[in-house]
């Protein structure tokens, strides 16, 4: 069984089928990209894998066991962590507070603070520990999301558009953080609209359109797939 396996997952919101019998698997240490147009179901898929959304049908297994019904915080303790597409934080928390909260899922307070400070340094936010996240630049907010992931000692992370809104030069820092995590053995599943980034990082891509998986292949093969071009690349090749 693969490290992460999504088997026949369907999610209905009332009459809307957000995910329709989606299956794919991710091997340990892989970087897999998920692409698809707006509203395709990508964030819903991450919600199901990370325990925030109960699927209507289907199964997700991680590290050899079904994880359906297991709460997000218990999954984080087992090393399965996600980032959020919309970066949210409380107005009176510092960057260090935010990352410490993540580190507390795995460590007692004193260690969590130290570990959070190290995570901030690892993503390049050393010196910005006491900044309020709302006042950070978009790039730093994205790096803060990565620091939160790192602080939980992940084995597998689900990254939901961590590059969105960044210029190509601003993507260099988060790309380097992701590559470094992957070198250390962290499995990465990433939803991304910034095509040059995902093409560079992912070894395999899954394409979702209107809740259906329409392709799964290497980045090179995906670029030539007519269904993918019709559904998605019309808008995104120059992104
Ligand atoms: N909690 C919910 N209740 C009802 N409908 C929902 C809910 N969450 C998502 N949807 C719908 O499910 C579909 C898939 O949404 P989702 O956010 O997963 O798409 P996405 O691929 O992440 O899109 P984007 O690229 O814009 O982030 C959309 O039609 C959305 O409106
Ligand atoms: Mg989304």
Tab-separated table of C-alpha atoms and ligand atoms in Angstrom, residues 42-43 85 160-161 191, ligand 2:
chain	number	residue	atom	x	y	z
A	42	UNK	CA	-8.723	20.693	-4.874
A	43	UNK	CA	-9.158	22.344	-1.470
A	85	UNK	CA	-5.111	28.487	1.124
A	160	UNK	CA	-2.660	24.560	-0.810
A	161	UNK	CA	-1.455	27.300	-3.179
A	191	UNK	CA	-2.033	22.344	-5.128
B	2	LIG	MG1	-8.795	25.843	-3.428
